[in-house]
Amino acid sequence: MTAVDTLIPATRAAPRSRRSAAWSAFRAIVARDLTVLDSNLQRFVPSAVMQPLLLVFVFTYLFPAIGMSVGGDAGGQRFSTTLLPGVLAQSILFVGIFSVGMNLIMEIEADELEDRVLAPAPIFTVALAKIVAGALQALLAALIVFPIAAFLPASGIRLSTDWAVLLTIMPLACIASASLGLLLGVIFEPRSGPWLFSVIALPLAFFGAVFYTWDALDPTPFIQHAVLVNPLVYMSEGLRAGTVAGIGHMSLLSVYGALLGFTALFTLFGVRGFHRRIVK
């Protein structure tokens, strides 16, 4: 009886100890990546801001100033209002992809993940920590870009914040972009890293409902349906629903469903690929 009693606490304590170790390792990995971000903040901010700043400046400030506003004065305001959530979504996607994907490609090549993989936690914990750290960086980029995209346009923007939508869509978009970065990071070899921009990022941007709404593609039904495989479409449309007024957007049910589905798929295949690359 005494032997049985002494064995029961030991068998129950072991799983709790493993979970605690995994959680501690997860937090340490996220904290490490955020510490690296803090030390490189002077490079992170320009890289996150430059492209959105140029897009907003040229299309919504410079063009109207020289009489080339898209669609005239009224059309210029509508275009600026359409562009704001698109630029936010694009910033989230690009930072999520590159902060996780490109860094992961370089870390795998340089064997820099060995210390984190040896932590007392499953390998998938390291992959999930990379997603969380990347999502936080994408969120930071969105917070930096938003005031620029909202107040720089010459024609003004019809802001109308739906906080319930914004506070759910934005974190979901950040996690989706970081999980896509993880997947791309384990697919691409270091020598083909530059393809990440030319082959993946640019098509995603131009067919991601950044400069136009998804409904505006009605005259081209083939393209309208083809772009539905692009997660940026749902990020842009969801952020339109959460940030601006007077602009149509896709059904929120479709937006949430697609982003949740993409996030699950990217995470599942990204974690599996990460495990294979690390073990290899």
Coordinates of C-alpha atoms in Angstrom, one line a residue:
M1 CA 0.0 0.0 0.0
T2 CA 2.8 2.3 0.9
A3 CA 4.6 1.6 -2.3
V4 CA 1.5 2.3 -4.4
D5 CA 0.9 5.6 -2.6
T6 CA 4.4 6.7 -3.2
L7 CA 4.3 5.9 -6.9
I8 CA 1.1 7.8 -7.7
P9 CA 2.4 11.3 -7.1
A10 CA 5.5 10.6 -9.1
T11 CA 3.5 9.5 -12.2
R12 CA 1.3 12.5 -12.0
A13 CA 4.1 15.0 -11.5
A14 CA 6.1 14.0 -14.6
P15 CA 3.7 15.3 -17.2
R16 CA 3.4 18.6 -15.4
S17 CA 7.1 18.9 -15.2
R18 CA 7.4 18.3 -19.0
R19 CA 4.7 20.8 -19.8
S20 CA 6.4 23.3 -17.5
A21 CA 9.8 22.8 -19.2
A22 CA 8.2 23.1 -22.6
W23 CA 6.5 26.3 -21.6
S24 CA 9.7 27.8 -20.2
A25 CA 11.6 26.9 -23.3
F26 CA 8.9 28.4 -25.5
R27 CA 9.0 31.7 -23.6
A28 CA 12.8 31.8 -23.6
I29 CA 12.9 31.3 -27.4
V30 CA 10.3 34.1 -28.0
A31 CA 12.1 36.4 -25.6
R32 CA 15.4 35.7 -27.4
D33 CA 14.0 36.6 -30.8
L34 CA 12.4 39.8 -29.4
T35 CA 15.7 40.7 -27.8
V36 CA 17.4 40.4 -31.2
L37 CA 14.6 42.5 -32.7
D38 CA 15.2 45.2 -30.0
S39 CA 18.9 45.3 -30.8
N40 CA 18.1 45.6 -34.5
L41 CA 15.2 48.1 -34.2
Q42 CA 17.1 50.8 -36.2
R43 CA 17.1 48.4 -39.2
F44 CA 13.6 46.9 -38.6
V45 CA 11.7 50.2 -38.6
P46 CA 13.0 51.5 -42.0
S47 CA 12.6 48.1 -43.6
A48 CA 9.0 47.8 -42.3
V49 CA 8.0 51.4 -43.2
M50 CA 9.8 52.1 -46.5
Q51 CA 7.6 50.3 -49.0
P52 CA 4.3 51.3 -47.4
L53 CA 5.5 54.9 -47.1
L54 CA 6.5 55.1 -50.8
L55 CA 3.2 53.5 -51.9
V56 CA 1.1 55.9 -49.8
F57 CA 3.2 58.9 -50.7
V58 CA 3.3 58.4 -54.4
F59 CA -0.3 57.3 -55.0
T60 CA -2.2 59.4 -52.4
Y61 CA 0.0 62.5 -51.9
L62 CA 2.2 63.1 -54.9
F63 CA -0.2 62.1 -57.7
P64 CA -3.0 64.4 -56.3
A65 CA -0.4 67.2 -55.8
I66 CA 0.6 67.1 -59.5
G67 CA -3.0 66.7 -60.8
M68 CA -2.9 62.9 -61.4
S69 CA -5.2 61.8 -58.6
V70 CA -6.7 58.4 -59.3
G71 CA -10.3 59.0 -60.4
G72 CA -10.2 62.8 -59.7
D73 CA -10.8 64.3 -56.3
A74 CA -13.7 62.1 -55.2
G75 CA -12.0 59.1 -56.7
G76 CA -8.8 60.0 -55.0
Q77 CA -10.4 59.9 -51.6
R78 CA -12.0 56.6 -52.3
F79 CA -8.7 55.2 -53.6
S80 CA -6.9 56.4 -50.4
T81 CA -9.5 54.8 -48.3
T82 CA -9.2 51.6 -50.2
L83 CA -5.4 51.6 -50.0
L84 CA -5.1 52.1 -46.3
P85 CA -6.2 48.6 -45.2
G86 CA -4.4 47.1 -48.2
V87 CA -1.1 48.7 -47.2
L88 CA -1.6 47.5 -43.6
A89 CA -2.3 44.0 -44.7
Q90 CA 0.7 44.0 -47.1
S91 CA 3.0 45.2 -44.3
I92 CA 1.8 42.5 -42.0
L93 CA 2.3 39.8 -44.6
F94 CA 5.8 40.9 -45.7
V95 CA 7.1 41.4 -42.2
G96 CA 5.6 38.0 -41.1
I97 CA 7.2 36.2 -44.1
F98 CA 10.6 37.8 -44.0
S99 CA 11.1 38.0 -40.2
V100 CA 10.4 34.3 -39.9
G101 CA 11.1 32.9 -43.4
M102 CA 14.4 34.6 -44.3
N103 CA 15.8 34.4 -40.8
L104 CA 14.9 30.7 -40.6
I105 CA 16.6 30.0 -43.9
M106 CA 19.8 31.7 -42.6
E107 CA 19.6 30.0 -39.2
I108 CA 19.2 26.5 -40.7
E109 CA 22.1 27.1 -43.0
A110 CA 24.4 28.3 -40.2
D111 CA 23.2 25.7 -37.7
E112 CA 22.2 28.4 -35.3
L113 CA 19.1 26.5 -34.1
E114 CA 21.0 23.8 -32.4
D115 CA 21.0 25.4 -29.0
R116 CA 17.2 26.0 -29.1
V117 CA 16.5 22.5 -30.4
L118 CA 18.4 21.0 -27.5
A119 CA 16.1 22.8 -25.1
P120 CA 14.0 20.4 -22.8
A121 CA 11.0 20.8 -25.1
P122 CA 9.6 19.1 -28.3
I123 CA 11.0 20.5 -31.6
F124 CA 7.6 21.8 -32.6
T125 CA 7.8 24.2 -29.6
V126 CA 10.7 26.0 -31.3
A127 CA 8.6 26.3 -34.5
L128 CA 5.6 27.7 -32.7
A129 CA 7.9 30.1 -30.9
K130 CA 9.2 31.4 -34.2
I131 CA 5.6 32.0 -35.4
V132 CA 4.7 33.9 -32.2
A133 CA 7.8 36.1 -32.4
G134 CA 7.1 36.7 -36.1
A135 CA 3.5 37.6 -35.5
L136 CA 4.5 40.1 -32.8
Q137 CA 7.0 41.7 -35.3
A138 CA 4.2 41.9 -37.9
L139 CA 1.9 43.5 -35.4
L140 CA 4.6 46.1 -34.5
A141 CA 5.0 46.9 -38.2
A142 CA 1.2 47.4 -38.6
L143 CA 1.2 49.8 -35.6
I144 CA 4.0 51.8 -37.2
V145 CA 2.5 51.9 -40.7
F146 CA -1.1 52.8 -39.7
P147 CA -0.6 56.5 -38.8
I148 CA 1.5 57.0 -41.9
A149 CA -1.1 55.4 -44.2
A150 CA -4.0 57.1 -42.4
F151 CA -2.8 60.7 -42.3
L152 CA -0.4 61.2 -45.2
P153 CA -2.9 61.1 -48.1
A154 CA -3.8 64.5 -49.4
S155 CA -7.4 63.7 -50.1
G156 CA -8.1 62.3 -46.6
I157 CA -9.5 58.9 -45.5
R158 CA -12.9 58.0 -44.2
L159 CA -11.8 56.2 -41.1
S160 CA -14.4 54.1 -39.2
T161 CA -13.1 51.7 -36.7
D162 CA -15.0 48.5 -35.9
W163 CA -12.9 47.5 -32.9
A164 CA -14.4 44.0 -32.6
V165 CA -13.3 43.2 -36.2
L166 CA -10.0 45.1 -36.0
L167 CA -8.9 43.5 -32.7
T168 CA -9.6 40.0 -34.0
I169 CA -8.6 40.3 -37.7
M170 CA -5.2 42.0 -37.1
P171 CA -3.8 39.4 -34.7
L172 CA -5.1 36.6 -36.9
A173 CA -3.5 38.2 -39.9
C174 CA -0.2 38.5 -38.1
I175 CA -0.3 34.8 -37.0
A176 CA -1.2 33.7 -40.6
S177 CA 1.6 35.7 -42.1
A178 CA 4.2 34.4 -39.6
S179 CA 3.0 30.8 -40.1
L180 CA 3.4 31.3 -43.9
G181 CA 6.9 32.6 -43.2
L182 CA 7.7 29.4 -41.3
L183 CA 6.4 27.2 -44.2
L184 CA 8.4 29.1 -46.8
G185 CA 11.5 29.1 -44.6
V186 CA 11.5 25.3 -44.5
I187 CA 10.7 24.9 -48.2
F188 CA 13.3 27.3 -49.7
E189 CA 17.0 26.5 -49.6
P190 CA 19.5 29.3 -48.8
R191 CA 20.6 29.8 -52.4
S192 CA 17.0 30.3 -53.5
G193 CA 16.1 32.7 -50.7
P194 CA 16.0 35.8 -53.1
W195 CA 13.2 34.0 -54.9
L196 CA 11.1 34.5 -51.9
F197 CA 10.6 38.1 -52.9
S198 CA 10.4 37.9 -56.7
V199 CA 8.4 34.6 -57.0
I200 CA 6.2 34.7 -53.9
A201 CA 6.0 38.2 -52.3
L202 CA 5.3 40.3 -55.5
P203 CA 2.5 38.1 -56.9
L204 CA 0.9 38.0 -53.5
A205 CA 1.0 41.8 -53.3
F206 CA -0.4 42.6 -56.7
F207 CA -3.1 40.0 -56.5
G208 CA -3.9 40.6 -52.8
A209 CA -6.7 43.2 -53.0
V210 CA -4.2 45.9 -51.8
F211 CA -5.0 48.5 -54.4
Y212 CA -8.6 47.5 -55.1
T213 CA -11.4 45.6 -53.3
W214 CA -12.2 42.0 -54.1
D215 CA -15.6 43.0 -55.4
A216 CA -14.0 45.3 -58.0
L217 CA -12.7 42.2 -59.8
D218 CA -16.3 41.3 -60.9
P219 CA -15.6 42.1 -64.6
T220 CA -12.8 39.5 -64.5
P221 CA -14.4 36.4 -62.8
F222 CA -11.5 34.1 -63.6
I223 CA -9.1 36.4 -61.7
Q224 CA -11.6 37.1 -59.0
H225 CA -11.8 33.4 -58.2
A226 CA -8.1 32.6 -58.8
V227 CA -7.0 35.2 -56.2
L228 CA -9.0 33.4 -53.5
V229 CA -5.9 31.2 -52.9
N230 CA -4.0 34.3 -51.8
P231 CA -4.2 34.9 -48.0
L232 CA -3.5 38.6 -48.5
V233 CA -6.9 39.0 -50.1
Y234 CA -8.6 38.1 -46.8
M235 CA -6.3 40.2 -44.7
S236 CA -7.0 43.2 -46.9
E237 CA -10.7 42.7 -46.9
G238 CA -10.9 42.0 -43.2
L239 CA -8.9 45.1 -42.4
R240 CA -11.2 47.1 -44.7
A241 CA -14.2 46.0 -42.6
G242 CA -12.3 47.0 -39.4
T243 CA -10.8 50.4 -40.3
V244 CA -12.6 52.3 -43.1
A245 CA -16.2 53.4 -44.1
G246 CA -17.9 53.6 -47.5
I247 CA -15.9 50.8 -49.0
G248 CA -17.4 47.3 -49.7
H249 CA -15.6 44.2 -48.4
M250 CA -15.9 40.5 -48.5
S251 CA -18.2 38.6 -46.1
L252 CA -16.6 38.5 -42.7
L253 CA -17.6 34.9 -42.4
S254 CA -15.5 34.1 -45.5
V255 CA -12.6 36.3 -44.2
Y256 CA -12.4 34.6 -40.7
G257 CA -12.9 31.1 -42.1
A258 CA -10.2 31.5 -44.8
L259 CA -7.7 33.1 -42.4
L260 CA -8.3 30.4 -39.8
G261 CA -7.9 27.7 -42.5
F262 CA -4.8 29.2 -43.9
T263 CA -3.2 29.6 -40.5
A264 CA -4.0 25.9 -39.6
L265 CA -2.6 24.6 -42.9
F266 CA 0.6 26.8 -42.9
T267 CA 1.3 25.9 -39.2
L268 CA 0.7 22.2 -39.7
F269 CA 2.9 21.9 -42.8
G270 CA 5.4 24.4 -41.5
V271 CA 5.9 22.6 -38.2
R272 CA 6.3 19.3 -40.1
G273 CA 8.8 20.7 -42.5
F274 CA 10.7 22.4 -39.6
H275 CA 11.0 19.0 -37.9
R276 CA 12.3 17.3 -41.0
R277 CA 14.8 20.0 -41.7
I278 CA 16.1 20.1 -38.2
V279 CA 16.3 16.3 -37.9
K280 CA 18.0 16.1 -41.3

